[in-house]
Structures are given as C-alpha cells and as structure tokens.
Short mmCIF file of C-alpha atoms in Angstrom, two decimals:
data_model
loop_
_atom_site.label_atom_id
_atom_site.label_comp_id
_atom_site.label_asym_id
_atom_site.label_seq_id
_atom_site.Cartn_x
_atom_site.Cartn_y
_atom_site.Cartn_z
CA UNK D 276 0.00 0.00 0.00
CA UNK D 277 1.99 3.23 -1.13
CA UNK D 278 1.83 5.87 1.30
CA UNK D 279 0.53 9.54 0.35
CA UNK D 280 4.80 10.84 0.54
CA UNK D 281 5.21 7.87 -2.29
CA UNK D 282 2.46 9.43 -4.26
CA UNK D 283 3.73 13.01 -3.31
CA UNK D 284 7.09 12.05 -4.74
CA UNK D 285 6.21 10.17 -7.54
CA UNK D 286 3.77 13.17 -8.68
CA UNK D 287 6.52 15.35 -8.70
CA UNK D 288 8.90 13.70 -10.22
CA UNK D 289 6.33 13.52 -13.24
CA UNK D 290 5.38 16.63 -12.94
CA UNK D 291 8.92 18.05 -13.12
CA UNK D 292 9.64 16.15 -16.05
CA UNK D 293 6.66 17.27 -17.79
CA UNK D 294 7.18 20.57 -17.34
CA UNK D 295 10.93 20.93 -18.08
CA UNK D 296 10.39 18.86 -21.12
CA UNK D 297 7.36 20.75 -22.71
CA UNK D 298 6.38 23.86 -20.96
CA UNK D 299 9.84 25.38 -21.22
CA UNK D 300 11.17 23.20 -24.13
CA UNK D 301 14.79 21.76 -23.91
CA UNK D 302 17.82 22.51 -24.96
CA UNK D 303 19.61 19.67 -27.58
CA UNK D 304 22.18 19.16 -25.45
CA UNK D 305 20.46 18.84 -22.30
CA UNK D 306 19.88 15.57 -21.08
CA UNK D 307 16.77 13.67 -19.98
CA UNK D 308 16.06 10.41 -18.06
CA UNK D 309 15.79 7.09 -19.99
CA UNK D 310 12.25 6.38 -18.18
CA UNK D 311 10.32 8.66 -15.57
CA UNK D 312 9.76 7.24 -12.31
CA UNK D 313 6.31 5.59 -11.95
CA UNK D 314 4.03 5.29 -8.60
CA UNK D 315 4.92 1.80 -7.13
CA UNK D 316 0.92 0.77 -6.81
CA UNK D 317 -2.12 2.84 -7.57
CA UNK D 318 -3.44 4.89 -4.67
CA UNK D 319 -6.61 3.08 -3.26
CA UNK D 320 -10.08 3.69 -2.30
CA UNK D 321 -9.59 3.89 1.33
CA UNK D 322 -6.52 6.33 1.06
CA UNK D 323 -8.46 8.68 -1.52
CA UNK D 324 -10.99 8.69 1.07
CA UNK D 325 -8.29 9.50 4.01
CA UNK D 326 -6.54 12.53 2.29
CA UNK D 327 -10.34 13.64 0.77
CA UNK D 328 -11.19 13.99 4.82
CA UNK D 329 -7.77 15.54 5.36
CA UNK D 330 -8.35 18.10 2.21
CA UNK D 331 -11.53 18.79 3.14
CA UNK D 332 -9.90 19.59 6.82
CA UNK D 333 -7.46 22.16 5.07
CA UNK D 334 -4.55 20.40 5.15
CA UNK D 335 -2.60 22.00 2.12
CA UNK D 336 -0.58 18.70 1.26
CA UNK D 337 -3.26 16.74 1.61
CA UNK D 338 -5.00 19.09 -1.08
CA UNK D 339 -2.11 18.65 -2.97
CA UNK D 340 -1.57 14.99 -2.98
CA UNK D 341 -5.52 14.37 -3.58
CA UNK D 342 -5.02 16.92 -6.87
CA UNK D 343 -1.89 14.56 -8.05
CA UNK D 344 -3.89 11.83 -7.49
CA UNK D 345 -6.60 12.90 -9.62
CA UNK D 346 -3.85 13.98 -12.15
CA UNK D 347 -2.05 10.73 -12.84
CA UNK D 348 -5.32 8.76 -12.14
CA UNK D 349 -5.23 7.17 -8.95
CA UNK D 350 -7.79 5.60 -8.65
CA UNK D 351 -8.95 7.82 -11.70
CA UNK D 352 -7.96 10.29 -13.59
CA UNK D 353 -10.25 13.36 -13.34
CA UNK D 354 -8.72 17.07 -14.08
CA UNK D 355 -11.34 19.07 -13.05
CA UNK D 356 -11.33 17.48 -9.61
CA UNK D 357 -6.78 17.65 -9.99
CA UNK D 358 -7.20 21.41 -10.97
CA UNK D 359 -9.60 22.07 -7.65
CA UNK D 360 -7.38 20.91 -5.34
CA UNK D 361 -4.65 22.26 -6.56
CA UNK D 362 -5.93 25.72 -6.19
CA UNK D 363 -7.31 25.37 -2.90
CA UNK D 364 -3.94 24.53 -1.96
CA UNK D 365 -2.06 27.26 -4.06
CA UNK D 366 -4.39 30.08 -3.39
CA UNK D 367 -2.69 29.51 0.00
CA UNK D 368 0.34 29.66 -0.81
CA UNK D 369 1.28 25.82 -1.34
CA UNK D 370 4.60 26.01 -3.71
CA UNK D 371 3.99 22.41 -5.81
CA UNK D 372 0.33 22.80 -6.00
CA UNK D 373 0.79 26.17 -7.87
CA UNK D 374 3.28 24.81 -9.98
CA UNK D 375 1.16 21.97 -10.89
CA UNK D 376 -1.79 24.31 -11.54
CA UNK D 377 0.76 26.46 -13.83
CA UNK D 378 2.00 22.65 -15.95
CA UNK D 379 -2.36 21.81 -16.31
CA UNK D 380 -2.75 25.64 -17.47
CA UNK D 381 -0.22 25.26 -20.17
CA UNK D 382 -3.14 22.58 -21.45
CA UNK D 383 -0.52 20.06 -22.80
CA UNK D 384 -2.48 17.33 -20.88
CA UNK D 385 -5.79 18.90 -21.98
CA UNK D 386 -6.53 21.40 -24.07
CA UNK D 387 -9.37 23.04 -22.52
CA UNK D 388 -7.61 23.93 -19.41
CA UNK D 389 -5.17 26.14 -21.41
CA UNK D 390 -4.60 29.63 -19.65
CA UNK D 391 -1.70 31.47 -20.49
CA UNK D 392 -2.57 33.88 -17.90
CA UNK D 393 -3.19 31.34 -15.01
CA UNK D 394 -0.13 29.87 -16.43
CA UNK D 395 1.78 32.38 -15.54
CA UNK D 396 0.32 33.58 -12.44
CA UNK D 397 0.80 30.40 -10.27
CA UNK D 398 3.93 29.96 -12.23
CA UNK D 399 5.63 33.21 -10.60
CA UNK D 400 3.62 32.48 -7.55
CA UNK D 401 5.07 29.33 -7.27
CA UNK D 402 9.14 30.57 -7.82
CA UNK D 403 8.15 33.75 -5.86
CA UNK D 404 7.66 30.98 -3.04
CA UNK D 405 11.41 29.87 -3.76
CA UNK D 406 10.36 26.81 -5.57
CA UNK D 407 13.42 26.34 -7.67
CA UNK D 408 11.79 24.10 -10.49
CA UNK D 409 9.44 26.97 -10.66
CA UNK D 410 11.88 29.20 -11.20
CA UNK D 411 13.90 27.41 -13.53
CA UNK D 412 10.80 26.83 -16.06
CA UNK D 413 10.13 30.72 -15.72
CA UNK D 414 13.85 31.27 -16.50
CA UNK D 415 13.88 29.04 -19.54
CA UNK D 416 10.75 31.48 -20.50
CA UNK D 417 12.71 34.69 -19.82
CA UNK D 418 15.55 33.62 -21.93
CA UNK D 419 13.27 32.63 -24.63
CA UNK D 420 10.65 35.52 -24.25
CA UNK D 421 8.19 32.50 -24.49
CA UNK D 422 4.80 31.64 -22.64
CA UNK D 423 3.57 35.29 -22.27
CA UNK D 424 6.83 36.67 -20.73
CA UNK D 425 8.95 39.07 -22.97
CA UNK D 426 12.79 38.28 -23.80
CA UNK D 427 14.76 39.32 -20.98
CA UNK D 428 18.41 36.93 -20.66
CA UNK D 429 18.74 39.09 -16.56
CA UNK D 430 15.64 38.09 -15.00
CA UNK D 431 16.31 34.53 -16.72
CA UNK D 432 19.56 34.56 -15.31
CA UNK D 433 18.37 35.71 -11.90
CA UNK D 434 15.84 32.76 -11.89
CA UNK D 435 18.46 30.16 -12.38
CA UNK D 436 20.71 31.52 -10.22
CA UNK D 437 18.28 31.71 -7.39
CA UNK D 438 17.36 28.38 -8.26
CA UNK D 439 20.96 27.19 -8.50
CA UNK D 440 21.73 28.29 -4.74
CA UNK D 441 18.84 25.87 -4.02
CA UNK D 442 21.19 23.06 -5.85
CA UNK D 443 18.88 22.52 -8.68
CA UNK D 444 21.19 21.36 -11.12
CA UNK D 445 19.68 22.28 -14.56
CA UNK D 446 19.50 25.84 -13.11
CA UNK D 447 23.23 25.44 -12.60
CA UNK D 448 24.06 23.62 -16.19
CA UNK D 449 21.70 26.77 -17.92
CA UNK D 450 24.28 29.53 -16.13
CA UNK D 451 27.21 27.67 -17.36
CA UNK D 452 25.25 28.24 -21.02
CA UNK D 453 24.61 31.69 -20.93
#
C-alpha cells in the first residue's frame, strides 16, 4: 500500500519532467532520463478517502496529494477534480500545487484547461515561493521571451541563479550556457 509521501514524490517527479520537457522546451544538449519514475501501486479507495477527509480539513498537502492523485489517475484520472485541489492549496500559498496548476494551465495534458494567464500567475507564484523548479521553467521562459513573458536573458539569469543556490542542477548547467 503506497503511502501519500510515495504518491507526493512520484507526482513530482512527473510533474517536473513534464514541465521541463514541454512547458519550457529543452535545450539539444540537455539531457533527460531514460524512463520517468512511476508510482509503485495505484493509490486506493480507502486512502483517496483518508486525504479527501484531510483536504476537506485544510490540510494543504493533503490538497495537494488528492489533486496529483486525480492527475495521474489514482484511482482515476479526473482534471477538473486535480485542478480544484490544486488551487485550494495554491491560493494559499502551497509552492507544488501552484506549480502543478501552472504545468495543467499550459493545457498540454488537456486542451481546454489552457490559460496562459493562469499559467503564468501560479507559475511566478510558485518561484516567488522559492520553488526552484518553478523558477527554472520561468527562467527558460525569460531567456526565450516565451509563454507570455517578454525576452529578458537578466531576469532569466536571476531565476536560475536563485534556483541554483537551491542546488537545482539544470538551473546550474543553464548559467554555465549563458
């Protein structure tokens, strides 16, 4: 029986990969994982239920976890319910659930949930908070003057470097590009 941390972990592992990978593009020489890490067993009923009870509480990571689980379907995959939690959790300030809103707003997954704006929004809310994938993303749109953002190579290079202090490593590889 995976715990709700397993989950946790496993959610963000996917979603970082999904969002360095297509939100903010790649470089060609950048490398990527052979295979991104999967959930050991799907989440069940009876643990749904228990972080449901602890969302519904207002327990941020639970509302986070229960919006992850609805994201990679476990028990099933339902974005509405993913995008909910999410921003009950973000709207108070909960770093990886506005990131995750930001990756479902860039409507890669599904189209209809595209929102540049919202994109952006929980995007800089989420590297305001000092989440360094956050930041990272947001850089990789600075230096491109992608996703909404105009060109600007100092604010990208003040993203990565913020997010390089925090030992993110692609932040770290991007300065050594610049």
């Amino acid at each position: 029986m995976p715990s709700p941390i397993n989950l946790f972990h496993a959610t963000t592992a996917l979603l970082a990969l999904a969002l360095l990978a297509g939100c903010a593009g790649r470089d060609p020489d950048s490398t990527a994982p052979e295979k991104q890490p999967q959930a050991e067993q799907p989440i069940t009923q009876t643990e749904q239920e228990q972080l449901r009870q602890q969302a519904q509480r207002g327990d941020l990571d639970s509302q986070f976890q229960l919006g992850s689980s609805y994201f990679v379907g476990q028990p099933e995959k339902n974005l509405k319910q993913a995008e909910y939690w999410w921003k009950q959790a973000a709207d108070k300030g909960h770093a990886m659930a506005a990131v995750s809103l930001a990756y479902l707003y860039t409507g890669r997954d599904a189209p209809e949930f595209a929102n540049q704006r919202d994109m952006l929004k929980y995007l800089n809310q989420s590297a305001a908070a000092g989440n360094p994938m956050a930041q990272h993303v947001l850089g990789n749109l600075y230096r491109r003057g992608e996703g909404g953002v105009s060109r600007d190579p100092d604010q990208a290079q003040r993203l990565y470097q913020s997010a390089c202090q925090q030992n993110y490593e692609l932040s770290c590889a991007a300065l050594g590009r610049q």
